[in-house]
């Protein structure tokens, strides 16, 4: 049963604010909109996209090989759409440990009402399920960012334009999620290109993200464009990916609509927001932030990539975003944890093998805001893992 908190302004137990010391009236009002019993059923848009950057050896753990990473987005989307008990057309790629965070997103989608839609951009293989199409499949994956020419400028313009039109036409609250193998590398690239000092703050899917490799690719890509280029569209064409272009447009269009948007993710969502803020005139930047809230997982929110500070890298990244653009942002971590799960694959999240993806953190936060306790979500994830193992022909462990 879903219950709603008696005092909507209270943050659900276990959840944590990642920005600022305490929320102001505007922040509380934004969060209350997501908690309100009058909230219309939100739209949830999962954007699948691909970049050849993901095929660089060692760059990503969203699949153990470059070949596996070409179908990761399809497999994650099938798990979210059909659930763990349905044999997929594209099985989940092998991971070093853990399981796809799409499992969490699926459990949330089974627990609270959502209007789920999937968009596919530049995938190497056409999805076998219904999906939104914002461009012709012939465009294919974005090129590796090391060449400084990831996408044709015309493609970027078209995706931003179509995303802006979507944002202007929002009629309900929107949850934005993504699955883009290699996307943290493109996130690092555009954030660096915009002038933010984030070299050691952007995580990745691996237990120990290959920071030096990511920085090398970013430096190569940015060196191929005119020095000092900070124009968002130029940076997207040089070192971005299709997901970033489309969702930047959605945020730009949403400035004109009074609909709340939940960015369900981590550094990739920070990069999209930074691109939109850079494209807006200064007087509209905080207006956008009054519409937007970021939600992520507890595992990503507690990760520290700068061992000297010992602080949360994501919190440091968010602070630098706020300082760079002179805005105040609402960002929260969900309280869902897996230390007491029956399954090793879920307990692996606690060791950092899986951190975020497919909207898991934002959707878990939304479930908490809608009154679903973490124990209920944990039980749901354990049960979903049972079904997944059974579908894969493996017997789940005894409780």
Short mmCIF file of C-alpha atoms in Angstrom, two decimals:
data_model
loop_
_atom_site.label_atom_id
_atom_site.label_comp_id
_atom_site.label_asym_id
_atom_site.label_seq_id
_atom_site.Cartn_x
_atom_site.Cartn_y
_atom_site.Cartn_z
CA UNK A 1 0.00 0.00 0.00
CA UNK A 2 1.23 3.49 -0.85
CA UNK A 3 0.76 6.07 1.88
CA UNK A 4 1.61 9.75 1.80
CA UNK A 5 3.47 11.63 4.54
CA UNK A 6 1.25 13.60 6.89
CA UNK A 7 3.59 16.59 6.63
CA UNK A 8 4.56 16.88 2.94
CA UNK A 9 7.42 19.29 3.61
CA UNK A 10 9.32 16.63 5.60
CA UNK A 11 12.08 14.76 3.78
CA UNK A 12 11.37 11.00 3.92
CA UNK A 13 13.48 8.98 6.34
CA UNK A 14 16.81 7.93 4.90
CA UNK A 15 16.77 10.50 2.09
CA UNK A 16 19.38 13.25 2.13
CA UNK A 17 19.70 16.73 0.70
CA UNK A 18 22.87 17.18 -1.36
CA UNK A 19 22.87 20.95 -1.92
CA UNK A 20 22.86 23.82 0.55
CA UNK A 21 22.50 23.74 4.30
CA UNK A 22 18.73 23.91 4.38
CA UNK A 23 16.03 24.36 1.75
CA UNK A 24 14.38 27.71 1.25
CA UNK A 25 10.69 28.25 0.67
CA UNK A 26 11.04 27.74 -3.07
CA UNK A 27 12.87 24.45 -2.57
CA UNK A 28 10.27 23.15 -0.17
CA UNK A 29 7.52 24.16 -2.58
CA UNK A 30 9.19 22.24 -5.42
CA UNK A 31 9.60 19.10 -3.34
CA UNK A 32 6.05 19.41 -2.04
CA UNK A 33 4.77 19.33 -5.61
CA UNK A 34 6.25 15.85 -6.00
CA UNK A 35 4.81 14.77 -2.63
CA UNK A 36 1.34 16.24 -3.11
CA UNK A 37 -1.60 13.79 -3.30
CA UNK A 38 -2.88 15.99 -6.15
CA UNK A 39 0.20 15.27 -8.28
CA UNK A 40 -0.89 14.01 -11.72
CA UNK A 41 0.62 10.72 -12.77
CA UNK A 42 4.13 11.76 -13.90
CA UNK A 43 5.52 11.05 -17.33
CA UNK A 44 8.80 9.13 -17.22
CA UNK A 45 11.02 9.41 -20.29
CA UNK A 46 13.94 7.01 -20.52
CA UNK A 47 16.37 8.20 -23.19
CA UNK A 48 18.58 5.54 -24.74
CA UNK A 49 21.59 6.78 -26.67
CA UNK A 50 25.02 5.61 -27.74
CA UNK A 51 28.48 6.98 -28.32
CA UNK A 52 31.52 5.27 -29.79
CA UNK A 53 33.39 6.59 -26.77
CA UNK A 54 31.93 3.58 -24.92
CA UNK A 55 33.92 1.26 -27.19
CA UNK A 56 37.29 2.48 -25.94
CA UNK A 57 38.74 -0.47 -23.98
CA UNK A 58 38.41 -0.01 -20.23
CA UNK A 59 36.27 3.14 -20.40
CA UNK A 60 33.00 1.67 -19.04
CA UNK A 61 31.73 -1.20 -16.90
CA UNK A 62 28.22 -1.07 -18.41
CA UNK A 63 29.04 -4.39 -20.05
CA UNK A 64 32.38 -6.19 -19.86
CA UNK A 65 33.21 -5.75 -23.57
CA UNK A 66 32.68 -3.13 -26.26
CA UNK A 67 30.34 -5.55 -28.05
CA UNK A 68 28.27 -6.03 -24.89
CA UNK A 69 28.00 -2.28 -24.38
CA UNK A 70 26.38 -1.89 -27.81
CA UNK A 71 23.25 -3.66 -26.50
CA UNK A 72 23.29 -2.49 -22.86
CA UNK A 73 20.68 0.22 -23.47
CA UNK A 74 18.35 -2.25 -25.21
CA UNK A 75 18.69 -4.80 -22.42
CA UNK A 76 18.11 -2.23 -19.66
CA UNK A 77 15.05 -0.84 -21.43
CA UNK A 78 13.57 -4.31 -21.88
CA UNK A 79 14.03 -5.01 -18.17
CA UNK A 80 12.29 -1.75 -17.30
CA UNK A 81 9.46 -2.22 -19.79
CA UNK A 82 8.74 -5.95 -19.46
CA UNK A 83 10.06 -6.84 -16.03
CA UNK A 84 12.55 -9.47 -14.88
CA UNK A 85 10.30 -12.49 -15.51
CA UNK A 86 9.99 -12.02 -19.27
CA UNK A 87 12.74 -13.56 -21.45
CA UNK A 88 14.36 -10.57 -23.18
CA UNK A 89 15.33 -10.21 -26.81
CA UNK A 90 18.62 -8.73 -25.59
CA UNK A 91 19.88 -10.32 -22.34
CA UNK A 92 21.56 -8.12 -19.77
CA UNK A 93 25.27 -7.82 -20.56
CA UNK A 94 27.75 -9.47 -18.19
CA UNK A 95 28.97 -7.14 -15.44
CA UNK A 96 32.01 -7.45 -13.17
CA UNK A 97 29.54 -7.69 -10.26
CA UNK A 98 26.01 -6.65 -9.33
CA UNK A 99 23.05 -6.28 -11.64
CA UNK A 100 21.57 -3.54 -13.79
CA UNK A 101 20.04 -0.63 -11.82
CA UNK A 102 17.11 -0.97 -14.23
CA UNK A 103 15.89 -3.59 -11.74
CA UNK A 104 15.29 -0.81 -9.18
CA UNK A 105 13.52 1.34 -11.75
CA UNK A 106 11.26 -1.55 -12.69
CA UNK A 107 10.30 -2.18 -9.06
CA UNK A 108 9.42 1.51 -8.62
CA UNK A 109 7.36 1.42 -11.84
CA UNK A 110 5.43 -1.54 -10.38
CA UNK A 111 4.88 0.33 -7.11
CA UNK A 112 3.78 3.86 -8.07
CA UNK A 113 1.90 5.15 -11.12
CA UNK A 114 4.10 6.31 -14.03
CA UNK A 115 3.47 7.01 -17.71
CA UNK A 116 6.59 5.32 -19.07
CA UNK A 117 7.98 6.09 -22.51
CA UNK A 118 11.32 5.28 -24.11
CA UNK A 119 13.21 7.34 -26.69
CA UNK A 120 16.03 5.87 -28.78
CA UNK A 121 18.81 8.00 -30.25
CA UNK A 122 21.61 6.70 -32.41
CA UNK A 123 21.54 3.09 -31.26
CA UNK A 124 23.54 0.65 -33.34
CA UNK A 125 20.53 -1.73 -33.30
CA UNK A 126 16.88 -0.72 -33.71
CA UNK A 127 14.92 -1.37 -30.48
CA UNK A 128 12.49 -4.33 -30.60
CA UNK A 129 9.90 -2.45 -28.52
CA UNK A 130 7.74 0.64 -29.13
CA UNK A 131 9.73 3.84 -28.70
CA UNK A 132 9.79 7.53 -29.53
CA UNK A 133 11.97 8.53 -32.46
CA UNK A 134 13.43 12.05 -32.56
CA UNK A 135 15.75 11.45 -35.51
CA UNK A 136 16.36 8.95 -38.31
CA UNK A 137 18.20 5.76 -37.24
CA UNK A 138 20.79 6.38 -39.97
CA UNK A 139 22.54 8.90 -37.72
CA UNK A 140 23.87 6.06 -35.58
CA UNK A 141 26.02 6.45 -32.46
CA UNK A 142 27.94 9.64 -31.78
CA UNK A 143 31.58 9.40 -32.74
CA UNK A 144 34.29 9.02 -30.10
CA UNK A 145 34.95 12.35 -28.42
CA UNK A 146 38.72 12.04 -28.89
CA UNK A 147 38.36 13.37 -32.45
CA UNK A 148 36.57 16.55 -31.38
CA UNK A 149 33.74 15.90 -33.88
CA UNK A 150 31.27 13.69 -32.02
CA UNK A 151 28.16 14.83 -33.92
CA UNK A 152 27.39 16.94 -36.96
CA UNK A 153 26.22 20.44 -35.94
CA UNK A 154 22.99 19.96 -37.90
CA UNK A 155 22.18 16.87 -35.85
CA UNK A 156 22.77 18.75 -32.63
CA UNK A 157 20.55 21.62 -33.75
CA UNK A 158 17.76 19.25 -34.72
CA UNK A 159 17.84 17.35 -31.42
CA UNK A 160 17.87 20.55 -29.36
CA UNK A 161 14.99 21.94 -31.43
CA UNK A 162 12.87 18.80 -31.01
CA UNK A 163 13.68 18.58 -27.31
CA UNK A 164 12.72 22.24 -26.84
CA UNK A 165 9.40 21.62 -28.53
CA UNK A 166 8.76 18.71 -26.19
CA UNK A 167 9.65 20.81 -23.14
CA UNK A 168 7.29 23.58 -24.22
CA UNK A 169 4.45 21.06 -24.52
CA UNK A 170 4.78 19.41 -21.11
CA UNK A 171 1.38 18.80 -19.56
CA UNK A 172 2.41 16.69 -16.55
CA UNK A 173 5.42 16.36 -14.22
CA UNK A 174 8.34 14.72 -16.01
CA UNK A 175 10.97 12.27 -14.77
CA UNK A 176 13.99 12.20 -17.10
CA UNK A 177 16.14 9.05 -17.06
CA UNK A 178 18.95 7.81 -19.29
CA UNK A 179 20.95 4.82 -20.37
CA UNK A 180 24.06 5.92 -22.27
CA UNK A 181 27.12 3.66 -21.92
CA UNK A 182 30.13 5.97 -21.96
CA UNK A 183 27.90 8.87 -20.92
CA UNK A 184 29.94 9.88 -17.88
CA UNK A 185 32.87 10.50 -20.22
CA UNK A 186 30.83 12.81 -22.44
CA UNK A 187 29.50 14.45 -19.27
CA UNK A 188 33.05 15.14 -18.11
CA UNK A 189 33.85 16.53 -21.57
CA UNK A 190 31.04 19.07 -21.78
CA UNK A 191 31.40 20.15 -18.15
CA UNK A 192 35.12 20.71 -18.68
CA UNK A 193 34.43 22.54 -21.93
CA UNK A 194 31.99 24.84 -20.13
CA UNK A 195 34.78 25.84 -17.77
CA UNK A 196 33.82 23.95 -14.61
CA UNK A 197 36.73 22.54 -12.55
CA UNK A 198 35.41 18.98 -12.34
CA UNK A 199 38.39 16.86 -13.42
CA UNK A 200 38.24 14.56 -10.36
CA UNK A 201 34.51 14.80 -9.66
CA UNK A 202 32.75 12.90 -12.46
CA UNK A 203 32.26 9.24 -11.63
CA UNK A 204 31.71 6.24 -13.88
CA UNK A 205 30.14 2.80 -13.93
CA UNK A 206 33.30 0.97 -12.80
CA UNK A 207 34.18 0.27 -9.18
CA UNK A 208 37.31 2.36 -9.73
CA UNK A 209 36.50 4.72 -12.63
CA UNK A 210 39.33 5.07 -15.17
CA UNK A 211 39.86 8.75 -14.45
CA UNK A 212 43.14 9.12 -16.36
CA UNK A 213 41.68 7.48 -19.48
CA UNK A 214 38.58 9.69 -19.35
CA UNK A 215 40.68 12.83 -18.91
CA UNK A 216 42.91 11.82 -21.82
CA UNK A 217 39.94 11.41 -24.18
CA UNK A 218 38.44 14.71 -23.01
CA UNK A 219 41.73 16.58 -23.49
CA UNK A 220 42.12 15.15 -27.00
CA UNK A 221 38.58 16.11 -27.96
CA UNK A 222 38.72 19.63 -26.58
CA UNK A 223 42.12 20.27 -28.16
CA UNK A 224 40.54 19.75 -31.59
CA UNK A 225 38.22 22.75 -31.24
CA UNK A 226 38.90 26.47 -31.01
CA UNK A 227 40.49 27.40 -27.66
CA UNK A 228 38.03 28.97 -25.22
CA UNK A 229 34.92 27.59 -26.95
CA UNK A 230 32.13 27.46 -24.39
CA UNK A 231 29.10 27.61 -26.67
CA UNK A 232 26.88 24.67 -25.61
CA UNK A 233 25.94 23.65 -29.15
CA UNK A 234 29.54 23.74 -30.33
CA UNK A 235 30.63 21.65 -27.35
CA UNK A 236 27.88 19.11 -27.99
CA UNK A 237 28.98 18.77 -31.60
CA UNK A 238 32.58 18.34 -30.51
CA UNK A 239 32.42 16.11 -27.43
CA UNK A 240 28.77 15.44 -26.58
CA UNK A 241 26.21 12.70 -27.16
CA UNK A 242 22.63 12.63 -28.53
CA UNK A 243 21.04 12.26 -25.10
CA UNK A 244 22.61 15.52 -23.96
CA UNK A 245 21.40 17.45 -27.00
CA UNK A 246 17.79 16.25 -26.74
CA UNK A 247 17.42 16.72 -22.99
CA UNK A 248 19.17 20.08 -23.00
CA UNK A 249 16.39 21.12 -25.37
CA UNK A 250 13.72 19.69 -23.06
CA UNK A 251 15.04 21.82 -20.19
CA UNK A 252 15.19 24.95 -22.34
CA UNK A 253 11.59 24.45 -23.39
CA UNK A 254 10.49 23.70 -19.84
CA UNK A 255 11.42 27.21 -18.72
CA UNK A 256 8.17 28.28 -20.37
CA UNK A 257 6.06 25.63 -18.60
CA UNK A 258 5.11 25.38 -14.93
CA UNK A 259 5.76 21.65 -14.68
CA UNK A 260 8.25 20.08 -12.26
CA UNK A 261 11.07 17.98 -13.73
CA UNK A 262 12.99 15.31 -11.84
CA UNK A 263 16.44 14.61 -13.28
CA UNK A 264 16.92 10.97 -12.30
CA UNK A 265 20.66 10.37 -12.28
CA UNK A 266 24.06 11.76 -11.38
CA UNK A 267 26.82 13.51 -13.31
CA UNK A 268 25.15 12.96 -16.69
CA UNK A 269 22.14 14.92 -15.48
CA UNK A 270 24.42 17.59 -14.01
CA UNK A 271 26.01 17.95 -17.45
CA UNK A 272 22.64 18.33 -19.18
CA UNK A 273 21.57 20.96 -16.67
CA UNK A 274 24.87 22.81 -17.10
CA UNK A 275 24.40 22.90 -20.88
CA UNK A 276 20.90 24.33 -20.49
CA UNK A 277 22.03 26.91 -17.93
CA UNK A 278 24.86 28.01 -20.22
CA UNK A 279 22.39 28.48 -23.08
CA UNK A 280 19.96 30.59 -21.02
CA UNK A 281 20.30 34.29 -20.25
CA UNK A 282 21.40 34.85 -16.66
CA UNK A 283 17.98 36.08 -15.51
CA UNK A 284 16.30 32.80 -16.52
CA UNK A 285 18.75 30.39 -14.91
CA UNK A 286 17.21 30.33 -11.46
CA UNK A 287 13.76 30.13 -13.05
CA UNK A 288 14.81 26.82 -14.60
CA UNK A 289 16.15 25.63 -11.25
CA UNK A 290 12.77 26.39 -9.68
CA UNK A 291 11.37 23.74 -12.03
CA UNK A 292 14.14 21.15 -11.71
CA UNK A 293 15.12 18.73 -8.95
CA UNK A 294 17.87 16.11 -9.17
CA UNK A 295 17.51 12.70 -7.53
CA UNK A 296 20.18 10.02 -7.29
CA UNK A 297 21.12 6.91 -5.35
CA UNK A 298 22.72 6.76 -1.92
CA UNK A 299 25.64 4.83 -3.45
CA UNK A 300 26.56 7.58 -5.88
CA UNK A 301 25.91 10.32 -3.32
CA UNK A 302 28.45 8.85 -0.88
CA UNK A 303 31.19 8.07 -3.43
CA UNK A 304 34.44 9.97 -2.98
CA UNK A 305 36.80 10.28 -5.94
CA UNK A 306 39.07 12.82 -4.25
CA UNK A 307 40.64 10.81 -1.45
CA UNK A 308 42.27 13.87 0.05
CA UNK A 309 38.93 15.49 0.87
CA UNK A 310 36.95 12.42 1.87
CA UNK A 311 33.76 14.24 0.89
CA UNK A 312 31.06 13.26 -1.57
CA UNK A 313 32.28 13.89 -5.11
CA UNK A 314 28.73 14.43 -6.35
CA UNK A 315 28.07 17.05 -3.67
CA UNK A 316 31.28 18.82 -4.66
CA UNK A 317 30.24 18.66 -8.32
CA UNK A 318 26.83 20.14 -7.53
CA UNK A 319 28.41 22.93 -5.49
CA UNK A 320 30.70 23.88 -8.36
CA UNK A 321 27.72 23.93 -10.72
CA UNK A 322 25.90 26.31 -8.37
CA UNK A 323 28.93 28.56 -8.00
CA UNK A 324 29.69 28.64 -11.71
CA UNK A 325 26.20 29.73 -12.74
CA UNK A 326 25.14 31.59 -9.59
CA UNK A 327 22.11 29.40 -8.95
CA UNK A 328 20.66 27.30 -6.14
CA UNK A 329 19.74 23.76 -7.07
CA UNK A 330 17.62 21.13 -5.34
CA UNK A 331 19.31 17.70 -5.28
CA UNK A 332 18.56 14.71 -3.07
CA UNK A 333 19.76 11.16 -2.53
CA UNK A 334 17.27 8.34 -2.06
CA UNK A 335 17.59 6.28 1.09
CA UNK A 336 17.32 2.83 -0.51
CA UNK A 337 20.18 0.53 0.59
CA UNK A 338 20.90 -3.15 -0.08
CA UNK A 339 23.09 -4.20 2.86
CA UNK A 340 20.28 -6.48 4.09
CA UNK A 341 19.33 -7.92 0.70
CA UNK A 342 19.09 -11.68 0.23
CA UNK A 343 21.07 -11.42 -3.01
CA UNK A 344 24.79 -10.87 -3.47
CA UNK A 345 24.10 -9.07 -6.76
CA UNK A 346 22.20 -6.38 -4.82
CA UNK A 347 24.63 -6.29 -1.90
CA UNK A 348 27.33 -5.53 -4.50
CA UNK A 349 25.78 -2.05 -4.81
CA UNK A 350 27.04 -1.36 -1.29
CA UNK A 351 30.62 -2.02 -2.45
CA UNK A 352 30.35 0.45 -5.33
CA UNK A 353 30.11 -2.04 -8.20
CA UNK A 354 26.83 -0.46 -9.32
CA UNK A 355 25.95 3.13 -8.46
CA UNK A 356 23.26 4.63 -10.69
CA UNK A 357 21.56 4.36 -14.07
CA UNK A 358 18.23 4.01 -15.87
CA UNK A 359 16.73 6.56 -13.49
CA UNK A 360 17.16 4.29 -10.45
CA UNK A 361 18.03 6.96 -7.89
CA UNK A 362 15.49 9.54 -8.97
CA UNK A 363 12.72 6.94 -9.17
CA UNK A 364 13.62 5.52 -5.76
CA UNK A 365 13.49 9.09 -4.40
CA UNK A 366 10.13 9.66 -6.05
CA UNK A 367 8.78 6.47 -4.50
CA UNK A 368 9.90 7.70 -1.07
CA UNK A 369 8.31 11.10 -1.67
CA UNK A 370 5.09 9.29 -2.59
CA UNK A 371 5.19 7.43 0.73
CA UNK A 372 6.77 4.08 -0.16
CA UNK A 373 9.14 2.99 2.62
CA UNK A 374 12.59 1.63 1.84
CA UNK A 375 11.76 -1.78 3.29
CA UNK A 376 9.01 -2.19 0.73
CA UNK A 377 11.37 -1.26 -2.10
CA UNK A 378 14.07 -3.59 -0.79
CA UNK A 379 11.59 -6.47 -0.65
CA UNK A 380 10.43 -5.63 -4.15
CA UNK A 381 14.01 -5.65 -5.45
CA UNK A 382 14.74 -8.98 -3.76
CA UNK A 383 11.60 -10.47 -5.30
CA UNK A 384 12.49 -9.03 -8.71
CA UNK A 385 15.96 -10.56 -8.40
CA UNK A 386 14.33 -13.92 -7.70
CA UNK A 387 12.33 -13.61 -10.91
CA UNK A 388 15.37 -12.51 -12.90
CA UNK A 389 17.44 -15.48 -11.75
CA UNK A 390 14.59 -17.86 -12.47
CA UNK A 391 14.20 -16.40 -15.96
CA UNK A 392 17.93 -16.89 -16.50
CA UNK A 393 17.62 -20.51 -15.41
CA UNK A 394 19.45 -20.08 -12.13
CA UNK A 395 17.94 -20.96 -8.77
CA UNK A 396 17.83 -18.01 -6.33
CA UNK A 397 19.54 -18.53 -2.96
CA UNK A 398 17.43 -19.54 0.00
CA UNK A 399 16.37 -16.68 2.29
#
